Amino acid sequence: MKNIATLTREAISLLKNLIETPSFSSEEDQTALLIENWFNQNEIPLKRENNNVWAFNKYFDENKPTLLLNSHHDTVKPNQAYTNDPFKAIEKDGKLFGLGSNDAGGCLVSLLATFVHFYENQNLSHNLVIVASAEEESSGKNGLNSVLKHLPELDCAIVGEPTLMQLAVAEKGLLVLDVKVKGTASHAAHQNDDNSLYKSIPVMEWFKNYKFDKISEVLGPVKMTVTQISAGKQHNVVPSECDLVVDIRVTDCYSNTEILEVVKANINAEVTPRSMHLNASSIPVAHGLVQAGIALGRTTYGSPTLSDQSVLSCQSLKLGPGETLRSHSADEFIFINEIEEGIDLYIRILTDFFKL
């Protein structure tokens, strides 16, 4: 078995290669090859479908529960404010710069190193499966959700996202609605009591003011925000339709289906969800993974940002090196010692968890 120092050096080297290999969502084929090579170099059998790569621990036992380790290797496109080359891994002042270094390359390579550490252990209380997933940033159909059918029933999961190695025990889901308010078209000079724009005002006021009854202890209230409005083509024509887009951040107190039912019952408009599968997720503080983290001085909190947790039905913990505020930022970076700490803490948390 490789020692942790060797695994850490190799993980950082892999991250540098990942940074220098473009991997926009749905275009991750070359980073998938790098991850395949990682498994091959560690003599670990792997499976791949599209740009998702996964592997099971050596002594997988179908009679044991299964723990998923997951992070993604796709990135968003670099924004225009970059001053560094986003595809060059630059190490400076203890930082590693480059697109995807923080979100979520540091988490991914730390979990890969952790998986290798436990791979040949014969006495784990849980099976381990690791998935390096694609299309997380775009919530694409060929991401983690497409791999789940190939996996055994999952008992719990750690999803690697930058949390400063604190314990995100809940995550808000996302429901995006296209709302169409209908009226009657007419010349602007004529009286029209069925103006779709005016009829949209009480609809927007409802989204602004409505409060859902249940408030999550960790995530707080459901948040609804009208983010786009579109209507009309010329100044002298009253439009027959006014289109709104509504962004709803759903807590663990509600399913997306329940939220949709409430919306439809309260507004006079056509409502079409763009998707229904990006649900809120959570894990009890009493769960062994969380307790193992707390015992190591980690704190718990609720995360407002979306991850691949949203497609999992098992209890899941979001945890990883790096800081979420750096994600999608110009000159993205992660501290080298954050990766070192991440690997160490992942291993210590799992070691304690397997003892429970």
Tab-separated table of C-alpha atoms in Angstrom:
chain	number	residue	atom	x	y	z
A	1	MET	CA	0.000	0.000	0.000
A	2	LYS	CA	1.244	3.475	-0.853
A	3	ASN	CA	1.733	5.802	2.082
A	4	ILE	CA	-0.359	8.934	2.389
A	5	ALA	CA	2.509	11.265	1.460
A	6	THR	CA	3.022	9.421	-1.848
A	7	LEU	CA	-0.704	9.387	-2.595
A	8	THR	CA	-0.864	13.111	-1.889
A	9	ARG	CA	2.021	13.925	-4.251
A	10	GLU	CA	0.443	11.817	-6.985
A	11	ALA	CA	-2.967	13.415	-6.419
A	12	ILE	CA	-1.519	16.926	-6.786
A	13	SER	CA	0.287	15.853	-9.963
A	14	LEU	CA	-2.990	14.473	-11.354
A	15	LEU	CA	-4.761	17.738	-10.519
A	16	LYS	CA	-2.165	19.698	-12.480
A	17	ASN	CA	-2.774	17.458	-15.492
A	18	LEU	CA	-6.542	17.849	-15.123
A	19	ILE	CA	-6.219	21.651	-15.025
A	20	GLU	CA	-4.193	21.641	-18.238
A	21	THR	CA	-6.776	19.454	-20.030
A	22	PRO	CA	-9.974	21.323	-21.030
A	23	SER	CA	-13.073	19.557	-19.713
A	24	PHE	CA	-16.163	21.676	-20.227
A	25	SER	CA	-19.421	19.877	-19.459
A	26	SER	CA	-20.122	17.183	-22.110
A	27	GLU	CA	-16.537	17.607	-23.400
A	28	GLU	CA	-14.664	15.729	-20.650
A	29	ASP	CA	-13.347	12.815	-22.721
A	30	GLN	CA	-9.673	13.724	-22.244
A	31	THR	CA	-9.894	14.208	-18.472
A	32	ALA	CA	-11.779	10.908	-18.305
A	33	LEU	CA	-8.717	9.318	-19.937
A	34	LEU	CA	-6.458	10.873	-17.306
A	35	ILE	CA	-8.640	9.372	-14.580
A	36	GLU	CA	-8.621	5.992	-16.329
A	37	ASN	CA	-4.821	6.161	-16.357
A	38	TRP	CA	-4.824	6.919	-12.612
A	39	PHE	CA	-6.771	3.726	-11.907
A	40	ASN	CA	-4.625	1.708	-14.298
A	41	GLN	CA	-1.409	2.954	-12.692
A	42	ASN	CA	-2.779	1.872	-9.316
A	43	GLU	CA	-3.830	-1.516	-10.782
A	44	ILE	CA	-7.495	-0.903	-10.021
A	45	PRO	CA	-10.143	-2.248	-12.471
A	46	LEU	CA	-12.422	0.510	-13.706
A	47	LYS	CA	-15.613	1.038	-15.622
A	48	ARG	CA	-16.503	3.900	-17.931
A	49	GLU	CA	-19.675	5.090	-19.613
A	50	ASN	CA	-19.599	8.273	-21.654
A	51	ASN	CA	-17.231	10.461	-19.595
A	52	ASN	CA	-18.038	8.958	-16.186
A	53	VAL	CA	-15.386	6.702	-14.644
A	54	TRP	CA	-15.976	4.500	-11.605
A	55	ALA	CA	-14.457	1.660	-9.598
A	56	PHE	CA	-15.233	-0.639	-6.658
A	57	ASN	CA	-13.045	-1.626	-3.730
A	58	LYS	CA	-11.096	-4.883	-4.204
A	59	TYR	CA	-13.040	-6.904	-1.642
A	60	PHE	CA	-16.532	-5.747	-2.581
A	61	ASP	CA	-19.111	-7.808	-0.684
A	62	GLU	CA	-22.727	-7.649	-1.804
A	63	ASN	CA	-23.830	-8.420	1.759
A	64	LYS	CA	-22.367	-5.145	3.029
A	65	PRO	CA	-23.849	-1.643	2.667
A	66	THR	CA	-22.209	0.592	0.078
A	67	LEU	CA	-20.680	4.034	0.544
A	68	LEU	CA	-20.306	6.243	-2.558
A	69	LEU	CA	-17.426	8.681	-2.998
A	70	ASN	CA	-18.164	11.160	-5.777
A	71	SER	CA	-16.841	14.330	-7.339
A	72	HIS	CA	-16.853	15.746	-10.853
A	73	HIS	CA	-14.178	16.515	-13.437
A	74	ASP	CA	-16.089	18.881	-15.726
A	75	THR	CA	-15.735	22.654	-15.473
A	76	VAL	CA	-17.559	25.788	-16.460
A	77	LYS	CA	-15.957	27.974	-19.125
A	78	PRO	CA	-13.449	30.542	-17.815
A	79	ASN	CA	-14.828	34.029	-17.341
A	80	GLN	CA	-13.300	37.027	-19.104
A	81	ALA	CA	-11.657	38.434	-15.974
A	82	TYR	CA	-8.887	35.794	-15.905
A	83	THR	CA	-5.379	37.235	-15.801
A	84	ASN	CA	-3.695	33.802	-15.764
A	85	ASP	CA	-3.982	31.172	-18.461
A	86	PRO	CA	-6.928	29.127	-17.093
A	87	PHE	CA	-5.475	25.965	-18.646
A	88	LYS	CA	-2.051	26.304	-17.102
A	89	ALA	CA	-1.407	24.840	-13.649
A	90	ILE	CA	0.522	27.593	-11.874
A	91	GLU	CA	1.911	26.915	-8.412
A	92	LYS	CA	2.708	30.105	-6.503
A	93	ASP	CA	2.726	31.183	-2.841
A	94	GLY	CA	1.280	27.868	-1.709
A	95	LYS	CA	-1.578	28.093	-4.206
A	96	LEU	CA	-2.350	26.030	-7.300
A	97	PHE	CA	-4.073	28.184	-9.915
A	98	GLY	CA	-6.127	26.944	-12.846
A	99	LEU	CA	-9.671	26.324	-14.080
A	100	GLY	CA	-11.297	23.575	-12.033
A	101	SER	CA	-8.587	23.560	-9.367
A	102	ASN	CA	-11.081	24.468	-6.637
A	103	ASP	CA	-14.319	23.307	-8.275
A	104	ALA	CA	-13.911	20.472	-7.997
A	105	GLY	CA	-10.502	19.123	-8.998
A	106	GLY	CA	-9.024	19.343	-5.522
A	107	CYS	CA	-11.951	17.393	-4.104
A	108	LEU	CA	-11.811	14.781	-6.871
A	109	VAL	CA	-8.109	13.984	-6.577
A	110	SER	CA	-8.370	13.930	-2.779
A	111	LEU	CA	-11.181	11.377	-2.974
A	112	LEU	CA	-9.257	9.334	-5.561
A	113	ALA	CA	-6.273	9.196	-3.198
A	114	THR	CA	-8.583	8.238	-0.328
A	115	PHE	CA	-10.148	5.451	-2.399
A	116	VAL	CA	-6.717	4.034	-3.254
A	117	HIS	CA	-5.795	4.136	0.436
A	118	PHE	CA	-8.740	1.891	1.347
A	119	TYR	CA	-8.908	-0.136	-1.887
A	120	GLU	CA	-7.163	-3.313	-0.650
A	121	ASN	CA	-8.562	-3.282	2.891
A	122	GLN	CA	-10.387	-6.568	3.529
A	123	ASN	CA	-12.185	-5.543	6.704
A	124	LEU	CA	-14.228	-2.481	5.781
A	125	SER	CA	-17.719	-2.262	7.261
A	126	HIS	CA	-18.961	-0.832	3.955
A	127	ASN	CA	-18.173	-1.378	0.315
A	128	LEU	CA	-16.622	1.606	-1.431
A	129	VAL	CA	-17.481	2.826	-4.908
A	130	ILE	CA	-15.979	5.977	-6.378
A	131	VAL	CA	-17.456	7.840	-9.336
A	132	ALA	CA	-15.582	10.607	-11.152
A	133	SER	CA	-18.611	12.121	-12.845
A	134	ALA	CA	-19.213	14.303	-15.867
A	135	GLU	CA	-21.747	17.047	-16.630
A	136	GLU	CA	-22.200	18.198	-13.026
A	137	GLU	CA	-21.924	21.872	-13.934
A	138	SER	CA	-24.669	21.568	-16.550
A	139	SER	CA	-26.846	19.058	-14.636
A	140	GLY	CA	-26.587	17.018	-17.836
A	141	LYS	CA	-28.304	13.728	-18.589
A	142	ASN	CA	-24.977	11.896	-18.955
A	143	GLY	CA	-23.622	12.729	-15.521
A	144	LEU	CA	-23.796	10.894	-12.206
A	145	ASN	CA	-27.525	10.289	-12.623
A	146	SER	CA	-26.807	8.102	-15.668
A	147	VAL	CA	-24.369	5.916	-13.701
A	148	LEU	CA	-26.617	5.123	-10.750
A	149	LYS	CA	-28.333	2.272	-12.595
A	150	HIS	CA	-24.973	0.464	-12.750
A	151	LEU	CA	-24.311	0.749	-9.022
A	152	PRO	CA	-25.608	-1.329	-6.113
A	153	GLU	CA	-28.066	0.231	-3.699
A	154	LEU	CA	-26.256	3.067	-1.965
A	155	ASP	CA	-26.443	3.379	1.808
A	156	CYS	CA	-24.757	6.801	2.015
A	157	ALA	CA	-22.396	9.085	0.109
A	158	ILE	CA	-19.705	11.727	0.381
A	159	VAL	CA	-19.931	14.245	-2.450
A	160	GLY	CA	-16.708	16.180	-2.962
A	161	GLU	CA	-17.318	19.911	-3.311
A	162	PRO	CA	-15.298	22.774	-1.785
A	163	THR	CA	-16.506	23.216	1.806
A	164	LEU	CA	-13.200	24.030	3.555
A	165	MET	CA	-13.563	20.451	4.861
A	166	GLN	CA	-16.547	21.488	6.971
A	167	LEU	CA	-19.642	19.280	6.981
A	168	ALA	CA	-22.457	20.406	4.683
A	169	VAL	CA	-25.224	18.243	6.140
A	170	ALA	CA	-27.944	19.621	3.856
A	171	GLU	CA	-28.129	21.184	0.420
A	172	LYS	CA	-30.890	23.139	-1.250
A	173	GLY	CA	-32.497	21.690	-4.362
A	174	LEU	CA	-33.394	23.657	-7.483
A	175	LEU	CA	-36.682	24.036	-9.303
A	176	VAL	CA	-36.737	26.362	-12.329
A	177	LEU	CA	-40.194	27.263	-13.625
A	178	ASP	CA	-41.299	28.789	-16.915
A	179	VAL	CA	-44.457	30.738	-16.118
A	180	LYS	CA	-46.722	31.982	-18.904
A	181	VAL	CA	-49.324	34.630	-18.044
A	182	LYS	CA	-51.928	34.866	-20.798
A	183	GLY	CA	-54.026	37.848	-21.803
A	184	THR	CA	-55.615	39.346	-24.898
A	185	ALA	CA	-53.647	41.117	-27.610
A	186	SER	CA	-54.870	44.535	-28.722
A	187	HIS	CA	-53.854	47.946	-30.027
A	188	ALA	CA	-52.363	49.996	-27.214
A	189	ALA	CA	-54.768	52.844	-27.979
A	190	HIS	CA	-57.815	50.738	-27.078
A	191	GLN	CA	-59.061	49.824	-23.619
A	192	ASN	CA	-57.897	46.316	-22.658
A	193	ASP	CA	-58.725	44.834	-19.267
A	194	ASP	CA	-56.907	41.597	-20.107
A	195	ASN	CA	-53.345	42.919	-20.477
A	196	SER	CA	-50.925	40.037	-19.854
A	197	LEU	CA	-48.288	42.387	-18.450
A	198	TYR	CA	-50.644	43.818	-15.827
A	199	LYS	CA	-51.886	40.316	-15.027
A	200	SER	CA	-48.293	39.252	-14.397
A	201	ILE	CA	-47.907	41.795	-11.565
A	202	PRO	CA	-49.938	39.853	-8.957
A	203	VAL	CA	-48.163	36.689	-10.083
A	204	MET	CA	-44.764	38.262	-9.403
A	205	GLU	CA	-46.052	39.709	-6.131
A	206	TRP	CA	-47.116	36.212	-5.061
A	207	PHE	CA	-43.661	34.781	-5.748
A	208	LYS	CA	-42.130	37.719	-3.859
A	209	ASN	CA	-44.336	37.477	-0.781
A	210	TYR	CA	-45.450	33.863	-0.350
A	211	LYS	CA	-43.931	32.054	2.643
A	212	PHE	CA	-43.898	28.275	2.864
A	213	ASP	CA	-44.939	27.004	6.281
A	214	LYS	CA	-42.080	24.636	6.999
A	215	ILE	CA	-38.627	26.098	7.665
A	216	SER	CA	-35.582	23.851	7.614
A	217	GLU	CA	-33.448	23.848	10.754
A	218	VAL	CA	-30.325	23.783	8.578
A	219	LEU	CA	-31.305	25.453	5.292
A	220	GLY	CA	-33.896	27.983	6.442
A	221	PRO	CA	-36.915	28.873	4.261
A	222	VAL	CA	-37.647	28.016	0.654
A	223	LYS	CA	-36.521	30.924	-1.544
A	224	MET	CA	-38.375	31.928	-4.726
A	225	THR	CA	-37.036	34.587	-7.099
A	226	VAL	CA	-38.380	35.868	-10.414
A	227	THR	CA	-35.241	36.200	-12.516
A	228	GLN	CA	-36.463	36.891	-16.068
A	229	ILE	CA	-39.423	38.540	-17.784
A	230	SER	CA	-40.239	38.720	-21.490
A	231	ALA	CA	-43.222	40.190	-23.306
A	232	GLY	CA	-44.151	42.299	-26.300
A	233	LYS	CA	-42.459	43.183	-29.577
A	234	GLN	CA	-43.531	46.772	-30.279
A	235	HIS	CA	-44.708	49.823	-28.359
A	236	ASN	CA	-48.274	50.005	-29.693
A	237	VAL	CA	-49.329	46.372	-29.253
A	238	VAL	CA	-50.509	44.873	-25.955
A	239	PRO	CA	-48.930	41.391	-25.870
A	240	SER	CA	-51.097	38.319	-25.479
A	241	GLU	CA	-48.517	36.602	-23.257
A	242	CYS	CA	-45.973	37.537	-20.609
A	243	ASP	CA	-43.281	34.958	-19.824
A	244	LEU	CA	-41.524	34.742	-16.464
A	245	VAL	CA	-38.687	32.537	-15.244
A	246	VAL	CA	-38.662	31.678	-11.550
A	247	ASP	CA	-35.703	30.246	-9.635
A	248	ILE	CA	-36.768	28.274	-6.535
A	249	ARG	CA	-34.256	26.989	-3.989
A	250	VAL	CA	-35.960	24.085	-2.241
A	251	THR	CA	-35.135	22.912	1.278
A	252	ASP	CA	-35.164	19.422	2.756
A	253	CYS	CA	-38.665	20.106	4.154
A	254	TYR	CA	-40.261	19.804	0.703
A	255	SER	CA	-39.983	17.789	-2.466
A	256	ASN	CA	-39.927	19.588	-5.803
A	257	THR	CA	-43.308	18.023	-6.561
A	258	GLU	CA	-44.836	19.555	-3.419
A	259	ILE	CA	-43.459	22.991	-4.284
A	260	LEU	CA	-44.841	22.769	-7.815
A	261	GLU	CA	-48.294	21.831	-6.513
A	262	VAL	CA	-48.352	24.880	-4.224
A	263	VAL	CA	-47.340	27.212	-7.056
A	264	LYS	CA	-49.970	25.877	-9.439
A	265	ALA	CA	-52.689	26.194	-6.802
A	266	ASN	CA	-51.926	29.849	-6.109
A	267	ILE	CA	-51.248	31.631	-9.394
A	268	ASN	CA	-53.298	32.236	-12.532
A	269	ALA	CA	-50.795	31.165	-15.160
A	270	GLU	CA	-49.391	28.194	-17.039
A	271	VAL	CA	-46.487	26.686	-15.090
A	272	THR	CA	-43.893	24.377	-16.681
A	273	PRO	CA	-40.941	23.009	-14.700
A	274	ARG	CA	-37.668	22.663	-16.611
A	275	SER	CA	-36.790	19.591	-14.538
A	276	MET	CA	-37.961	17.859	-11.372
A	277	HIS	CA	-34.931	15.785	-10.355
A	278	LEU	CA	-32.719	18.401	-8.655
A	279	ASN	CA	-34.013	17.746	-5.157
A	280	ALA	CA	-32.797	18.961	-1.788
A	281	SER	CA	-30.626	16.523	0.143
A	282	SER	CA	-29.573	15.976	3.737
A	283	ILE	CA	-27.983	13.639	6.240
A	284	PRO	CA	-28.802	13.457	9.970
A	285	VAL	CA	-26.231	14.983	12.300
A	286	ALA	CA	-26.377	11.681	14.203
A	287	HIS	CA	-25.118	9.768	11.132
A	288	GLY	CA	-21.744	8.076	11.590
A	289	LEU	CA	-20.056	10.093	8.815
A	290	VAL	CA	-21.101	13.379	10.397
A	291	GLN	CA	-20.204	12.259	13.895
A	292	ALA	CA	-16.759	11.140	12.700
A	293	GLY	CA	-16.213	14.599	11.251
A	294	ILE	CA	-17.464	16.384	14.353
A	295	ALA	CA	-15.087	14.295	16.483
A	296	LEU	CA	-12.238	15.731	14.379
A	297	GLY	CA	-13.320	19.304	15.042
A	298	ARG	CA	-15.391	19.849	11.917
A	299	THR	CA	-18.559	22.000	12.029
A	300	THR	CA	-21.921	21.435	10.323
A	301	TYR	CA	-23.868	23.823	8.096
A	302	GLY	CA	-26.420	23.956	5.270
A	303	SER	CA	-25.304	24.693	1.714
A	304	PRO	CA	-27.304	26.914	-0.689
A	305	THR	CA	-25.419	25.687	-3.770
A	306	LEU	CA	-26.343	22.727	-5.949
A	307	SER	CA	-24.193	19.637	-6.555
A	308	ASP	CA	-24.519	16.025	-7.671
A	309	GLN	CA	-26.144	15.358	-4.298
A	310	SER	CA	-29.357	16.450	-5.994
A	311	VAL	CA	-29.587	13.218	-8.018
A	312	LEU	CA	-28.942	10.889	-5.067
A	313	SER	CA	-31.722	9.272	-3.066
A	314	CYS	CA	-29.449	8.082	-0.248
A	315	GLN	CA	-28.264	10.178	2.680
A	316	SER	CA	-25.272	12.231	1.547
A	317	LEU	CA	-22.668	14.551	3.006
A	318	LYS	CA	-21.028	17.343	1.010
A	319	LEU	CA	-17.416	17.678	2.061
A	320	GLY	CA	-14.198	18.718	0.384
A	321	PRO	CA	-11.080	20.894	0.286
A	322	GLY	CA	-11.254	24.379	-1.202
A	323	GLU	CA	-13.740	27.203	-0.692
A	324	THR	CA	-17.024	27.579	-2.527
A	325	LEU	CA	-16.565	31.357	-2.976
A	326	ARG	CA	-13.614	30.660	-5.302
A	327	SER	CA	-15.729	28.484	-7.602
A	328	HIS	CA	-16.319	29.951	-11.073
A	329	SER	CA	-14.146	32.951	-10.161
A	330	ALA	CA	-11.348	34.505	-12.195
A	331	ASP	CA	-7.896	33.054	-11.494
A	332	GLU	CA	-9.455	30.167	-9.575
A	333	PHE	CA	-7.104	28.448	-7.152
A	334	ILE	CA	-6.814	25.989	-4.296
A	335	PHE	CA	-4.165	25.950	-1.578
A	336	ILE	CA	-1.827	22.964	-1.783
A	337	ASN	CA	-2.180	22.432	1.961
A	338	GLU	CA	-5.959	22.263	1.549
A	339	ILE	CA	-5.489	19.167	-0.602
A	340	GLU	CA	-3.073	17.707	1.922
A	341	GLU	CA	-5.552	18.377	4.719
A	342	GLY	CA	-8.438	17.071	2.601
A	343	ILE	CA	-6.827	13.693	1.988
A	344	ASP	CA	-5.826	13.383	5.641
A	345	LEU	CA	-9.306	14.254	6.922
A	346	TYR	CA	-11.150	12.076	4.390
A	347	ILE	CA	-9.024	9.108	5.487
A	348	ARG	CA	-9.455	9.842	9.194
A	349	ILE	CA	-13.219	10.346	8.895
A	350	LEU	CA	-13.666	7.093	6.966
A	351	THR	CA	-11.363	5.205	9.303
A	352	ASP	CA	-13.489	6.263	12.276
A	353	PHE	CA	-16.720	5.615	10.354
A	354	PHE	CA	-15.710	2.055	9.452
A	355	LYS	CA	-15.082	1.363	13.151
A	356	LEU	CA	-18.621	2.286	14.197
